[in-house]
Amino acid sequence: MSNNTLDPKVRRQVADELGFYVYALLDPRTSVPFYVGKGRGDRFTSHGYEAMYDSESDFDHEVVKSSKVAKIREIRDAGLEPEIWIIRHGMKSDVEYTSVEAACIDLLQSFPVLVTAEGVHRFPNQYLQQLTNARKEASSGNGIMRLTDLIAEMTAPLLSTTMPLLTVTLGGWVETPEGEEMPGGIMRYGYGYKTEWLPSEERKKHYSEIALSASGWWPIRPNEDQKSTIEYAVVIHRGVTRALLRILPGSWVRNPDLKKSAFEYEVVEDGPVFDETVGEFGHREPPRKKGTQNVFYWPRGL
């Protein structure tokens, strides 16, 4: 998905949903940020999309002379576009987003960001081991993401299929070094959804890991009618479908100690059912009622 080919209505929709936000521009050749700014509403196009303008006439005189624009032009002359990362969005006031912007600028001007190897790209929260923090303050779903990934999420079509499904919502990734055995004798050493899987091009490379994470263990006990009716399970993360599994007939396993169930599966990567439930950029799940479990039958109440 190219930022500069987005329909203006899509940009407007994304701008409305972002609220007050702080962003960074990265050099795609090195993955090093070279500018931090803030924006809101219609300023989305004049901030994050500044990299898309074609001529000096699109900028005011002061901006044309800036180091930022010189860097943008250097990147564009190489046939590339700056990466736009939204560091935090959904803030409510000038004071809040100005403070976040100032903290980001202080941090980046105090500690160097290393250049990545050629062909290697950064992903949000890729270097969790760099800090010894035992916990991270909650970002309420508004934490750092690449703009292209946010656009894909916010503009994903609504999941409207009437096909019976098992929907499995995955949270953030959790390591399980001791491992746990899954149906079929497969061992897994973690569950959840990794942030580096958010871009569609990366998600496609990791369908098998996403599927293994989503196959169990869940506090459900499907009856015989549900087992025969529900052929597919769709994986959801951040409210958007990410992968599709075909539940193998007769593969449901019940763990009486955990009082949870799991199943064997085949990954589905294309075809009519895949297009109807996941597709290129996922489908957005309709708003849930408060207290809805992470695993339930679709359509709801099935």
Coordinates of C-alpha atoms in Angstrom, one line a residue:
M1 CA 0.0 0.0 0.0
S2 CA 1.6 3.3 -1.1
N3 CA 1.0 6.3 1.1
N4 CA 1.0 8.7 -1.8
T5 CA -1.7 6.9 -3.8
L6 CA -4.3 6.9 -0.9
D7 CA -7.7 8.2 -1.7
P8 CA -8.2 11.6 0.0
K9 CA -11.3 10.2 1.8
V10 CA -9.1 7.4 3.3
R11 CA -6.6 10.0 4.5
R12 CA -9.4 12.0 6.0
Q13 CA -10.8 8.9 7.8
V14 CA -7.3 8.0 9.2
A15 CA -6.8 11.6 10.3
D16 CA -10.1 11.6 12.2
E17 CA -9.2 8.4 14.0
L18 CA -5.6 9.4 14.9
G19 CA -6.6 12.5 16.9
F20 CA -3.5 14.2 18.4
Y21 CA -0.4 12.3 17.3
V22 CA 3.4 12.4 17.3
Y23 CA 5.2 10.9 14.3
A24 CA 8.7 10.2 13.1
L25 CA 10.2 10.1 9.6
L26 CA 12.7 7.4 8.9
D27 CA 15.3 7.0 6.2
P28 CA 14.3 3.7 4.5
R29 CA 17.9 3.0 3.5
T30 CA 19.1 2.9 7.1
S31 CA 15.9 2.8 9.3
V32 CA 17.3 5.8 11.2
P33 CA 14.7 8.5 12.2
F34 CA 15.7 12.0 11.0
Y35 CA 12.6 14.0 12.1
V36 CA 10.0 14.0 14.9
G37 CA 6.9 16.1 14.6
K38 CA 3.3 16.3 15.9
G39 CA 0.0 16.7 14.2
R40 CA -3.8 16.4 14.4
G41 CA -6.8 16.3 12.1
D42 CA -6.1 17.9 8.7
R43 CA -2.5 18.5 9.6
F44 CA -2.0 14.8 8.9
T45 CA -1.3 15.7 5.3
S46 CA 1.0 18.6 6.0
H47 CA 3.0 16.6 8.6
G48 CA 3.2 12.9 7.8
Y49 CA 2.5 13.4 4.0
E50 CA 4.9 16.2 3.6
A51 CA 7.3 13.6 2.1
M52 CA 4.9 13.2 -0.8
Y53 CA 4.9 16.7 -2.2
D54 CA 6.5 17.0 -5.6
S55 CA 7.9 20.5 -5.9
E56 CA 9.1 23.4 -3.9
S57 CA 5.9 25.3 -4.7
D58 CA 4.2 22.8 -2.4
F59 CA 6.1 24.1 0.6
D60 CA 6.3 27.5 2.2
H61 CA 9.6 29.3 1.8
E62 CA 10.8 28.5 5.3
V63 CA 10.2 24.8 5.0
V64 CA 11.9 24.6 1.7
K65 CA 15.2 25.6 3.3
S66 CA 14.9 23.1 6.2
S67 CA 17.3 20.2 6.7
K68 CA 14.2 18.0 6.9
V69 CA 13.1 18.7 3.4
A70 CA 16.7 18.4 2.1
K71 CA 16.7 14.9 3.6
I72 CA 13.3 14.1 2.1
R73 CA 14.6 15.2 -1.4
E74 CA 17.7 13.1 -1.0
I75 CA 15.6 10.0 -0.2
R76 CA 13.3 10.7 -3.1
D77 CA 16.2 11.3 -5.5
A78 CA 17.1 7.7 -4.6
G79 CA 13.7 6.5 -5.8
L80 CA 12.4 6.0 -2.3
E81 CA 10.0 7.6 0.2
P82 CA 10.6 8.3 3.9
E83 CA 8.9 5.8 6.3
I84 CA 6.3 7.4 8.5
W85 CA 6.0 6.0 12.0
I86 CA 3.2 7.1 14.4
I87 CA 4.8 7.1 17.8
R88 CA 1.6 7.8 19.8
H89 CA -1.9 8.7 18.7
G90 CA -5.3 9.2 20.3
M91 CA -4.0 11.9 22.6
K92 CA -6.5 14.6 23.9
S93 CA -4.7 17.9 24.2
D94 CA -1.9 20.1 22.9
V95 CA -0.1 19.7 26.3
E96 CA -0.1 15.9 26.0
Y97 CA 1.2 15.6 22.5
T98 CA 3.7 18.4 22.9
S99 CA 5.2 16.6 25.9
V100 CA 5.4 13.3 24.0
E101 CA 7.1 15.1 21.0
A102 CA 9.6 16.8 23.3
A103 CA 10.5 13.5 25.1
C104 CA 11.0 11.8 21.8
I105 CA 13.3 14.5 20.5
D106 CA 15.3 14.5 23.8
L107 CA 15.7 10.8 23.6
L108 CA 16.8 10.7 20.0
Q109 CA 19.2 13.6 20.4
S110 CA 20.8 11.9 23.4
F111 CA 21.1 8.3 22.3
P112 CA 22.2 7.2 18.8
V113 CA 20.1 4.9 16.7
L114 CA 22.3 2.4 14.8
V115 CA 22.1 2.0 11.1
T116 CA 20.6 -1.3 10.0
A117 CA 22.2 -3.7 7.6
E118 CA 21.2 -3.3 3.9
G119 CA 17.9 -4.9 3.3
V120 CA 17.1 -5.1 7.0
H121 CA 14.1 -3.1 8.3
R122 CA 13.1 -2.0 11.7
F123 CA 9.7 -3.0 13.2
P124 CA 8.0 -1.4 16.2
N125 CA 9.1 -2.9 19.6
Q126 CA 11.6 -5.0 17.8
Y127 CA 14.3 -4.5 20.5
L128 CA 12.4 -5.3 23.7
Q129 CA 15.6 -6.9 25.2
Q130 CA 17.4 -3.5 25.1
L131 CA 15.6 -2.4 28.3
T132 CA 15.4 -4.2 31.6
N133 CA 12.0 -2.9 32.3
A134 CA 9.8 -5.7 33.7
R135 CA 6.7 -4.0 32.5
K136 CA 5.7 -1.4 29.9
E137 CA 3.1 1.3 30.6
A138 CA 0.0 0.6 28.7
S139 CA -0.4 2.4 25.4
S140 CA -4.1 1.5 25.1
G141 CA -3.7 0.4 21.5
N142 CA -2.2 3.8 20.5
G143 CA 1.4 2.9 20.8
I144 CA 4.1 3.1 18.1
M145 CA 3.3 1.7 14.6
R146 CA 4.2 2.3 11.1
L147 CA 1.7 4.6 9.4
T148 CA 1.1 2.1 6.6
D149 CA 0.1 -0.5 9.1
L150 CA -2.2 1.9 10.9
I151 CA -3.8 2.8 7.6
A152 CA -4.3 -0.9 6.8
E153 CA -6.0 -1.5 10.1
M154 CA -8.2 1.6 10.2
T155 CA -9.4 1.2 6.6
A156 CA -9.9 -2.5 6.6
P157 CA -13.4 -3.6 5.4
L158 CA -15.8 -4.8 7.9
L159 CA -16.0 -8.5 8.6
S160 CA -19.5 -9.3 7.4
T161 CA -19.5 -12.9 6.4
T162 CA -22.4 -15.1 7.5
M163 CA -20.2 -18.2 7.3
P164 CA -19.9 -20.1 10.6
L165 CA -16.4 -19.4 12.1
L166 CA -14.4 -19.8 15.3
T167 CA -12.8 -16.4 16.0
V168 CA -9.6 -16.3 18.0
T169 CA -8.3 -13.0 19.3
L170 CA -4.5 -12.9 20.0
G171 CA -2.9 -10.4 22.3
G172 CA 0.8 -9.5 22.5
W173 CA 3.4 -12.2 22.3
V174 CA 4.3 -14.2 25.4
E175 CA 7.4 -16.5 25.5
T176 CA 7.0 -19.9 27.1
P177 CA 10.6 -21.2 27.3
E178 CA 9.5 -24.5 28.9
G179 CA 7.3 -25.2 25.9
E180 CA 3.9 -26.8 25.7
E181 CA 2.6 -29.7 23.6
M182 CA -0.2 -29.0 21.1
P183 CA -2.5 -31.4 19.3
G184 CA -0.6 -33.5 16.8
G185 CA 2.5 -33.6 19.1
I186 CA 3.8 -30.2 18.1
M187 CA 5.7 -28.2 20.7
R188 CA 5.3 -24.4 20.9
Y189 CA 7.4 -22.0 22.9
G190 CA 5.2 -18.9 22.9
Y191 CA 1.7 -17.6 22.0
G192 CA 0.1 -14.3 21.0
Y193 CA 1.0 -12.0 18.1
K194 CA 4.4 -10.4 17.5
T195 CA 4.5 -6.7 16.4
E196 CA 6.8 -7.6 13.5
W197 CA 3.9 -9.6 12.0
L198 CA 1.7 -6.5 11.6
P199 CA 2.8 -5.5 8.1
S200 CA 1.0 -7.7 5.5
E201 CA 4.2 -8.7 3.8
E202 CA 5.7 -10.0 7.1
R203 CA 2.4 -11.6 8.3
K204 CA 2.3 -13.8 5.2
K205 CA 5.8 -15.1 6.0
H206 CA 4.6 -16.2 9.5
Y207 CA 1.2 -17.8 8.9
S208 CA 2.4 -21.1 10.4
E209 CA 3.5 -19.4 13.7
I210 CA 0.3 -17.4 13.9
A211 CA -1.7 -20.6 13.3
L212 CA 0.1 -22.5 16.0
S213 CA -0.4 -19.7 18.4
A214 CA -4.1 -19.6 17.7
S215 CA -4.8 -23.3 17.8
G216 CA -5.2 -23.5 21.6
W217 CA -5.5 -23.7 24.5
W218 CA -8.9 -22.0 24.9
P219 CA -11.6 -22.1 27.6
I220 CA -14.3 -23.4 25.2
R221 CA -15.9 -26.8 24.7
P222 CA -17.5 -27.0 21.3
N223 CA -20.4 -29.4 21.0
E224 CA -20.8 -32.0 18.2
D225 CA -23.0 -29.7 16.2
Q226 CA -20.4 -26.9 16.4
K227 CA -17.6 -29.2 15.5
S228 CA -19.4 -30.4 12.4
T229 CA -20.7 -26.9 11.4
I230 CA -17.6 -24.7 12.0
E231 CA -14.9 -25.6 9.5
Y232 CA -12.7 -22.5 9.8
A233 CA -11.0 -20.4 12.5
V234 CA -10.1 -16.8 11.8
V235 CA -7.3 -15.1 13.8
I236 CA -7.8 -11.6 15.0
H237 CA -5.3 -9.1 16.4
R238 CA -6.0 -5.4 17.2
G239 CA -9.6 -5.9 15.9
V240 CA -8.5 -7.0 12.4
T241 CA -8.4 -10.5 10.9
R242 CA -4.8 -11.7 10.3
A243 CA -4.9 -15.4 9.3
L244 CA -7.3 -18.2 8.4
L245 CA -7.1 -21.9 9.6
R246 CA -9.1 -24.9 8.5
I247 CA -9.9 -27.0 11.6
L248 CA -9.1 -30.6 10.8
P249 CA -12.2 -32.8 11.3
G250 CA -12.0 -34.9 14.5
S251 CA -8.9 -33.1 15.8
W252 CA -10.4 -31.3 18.8
V253 CA -8.5 -32.2 22.0
R254 CA -9.7 -31.4 25.6
N255 CA -7.3 -30.9 28.4
P256 CA -9.2 -31.8 31.6
D257 CA -6.7 -30.2 33.9
L258 CA -6.7 -26.8 32.1
K259 CA -10.4 -27.1 31.2
K260 CA -9.4 -25.8 27.8
S261 CA -9.5 -27.1 24.2
A262 CA -7.2 -27.0 21.2
F263 CA -7.4 -28.3 17.6
E264 CA -5.2 -29.3 14.6
Y265 CA -5.4 -27.2 11.5
E266 CA -4.3 -26.4 8.0
V267 CA -3.2 -22.9 7.1
V268 CA -5.4 -21.3 4.4
E269 CA -3.5 -18.6 2.4
D270 CA -5.8 -18.0 -0.6
G271 CA -9.2 -18.8 -2.2
P272 CA -12.8 -17.5 -1.8
V273 CA -13.0 -18.1 2.0
F274 CA -9.7 -16.4 2.6
D275 CA -10.7 -13.4 0.6
E276 CA -14.0 -13.2 2.4
T277 CA -12.5 -13.3 5.9
V278 CA -8.9 -12.0 5.6
G279 CA -7.7 -10.9 2.2
E280 CA -4.7 -8.7 1.6
F281 CA -5.0 -6.4 4.6
G282 CA -7.6 -8.1 6.9
H283 CA -11.2 -7.4 7.8
R284 CA -12.2 -5.3 10.8
E285 CA -14.2 -7.0 13.5
P286 CA -17.4 -5.2 14.4
P287 CA -17.4 -3.5 17.9
R288 CA -17.6 -6.1 20.7
K289 CA -19.7 -6.0 23.8
K290 CA -17.7 -5.4 27.0
G291 CA -16.6 -8.7 28.5
T292 CA -16.7 -10.7 25.3
Q293 CA -14.2 -13.6 25.4
N294 CA -11.2 -13.8 23.1
V295 CA -12.6 -16.9 21.5
F296 CA -16.2 -17.2 20.3
Y297 CA -18.3 -18.5 17.6
W298 CA -19.3 -16.4 14.6
P299 CA -21.9 -15.2 13.8
R300 CA -22.2 -14.4 17.5
G301 CA -24.5 -16.7 19.4
L302 CA -23.9 -19.6 17.0

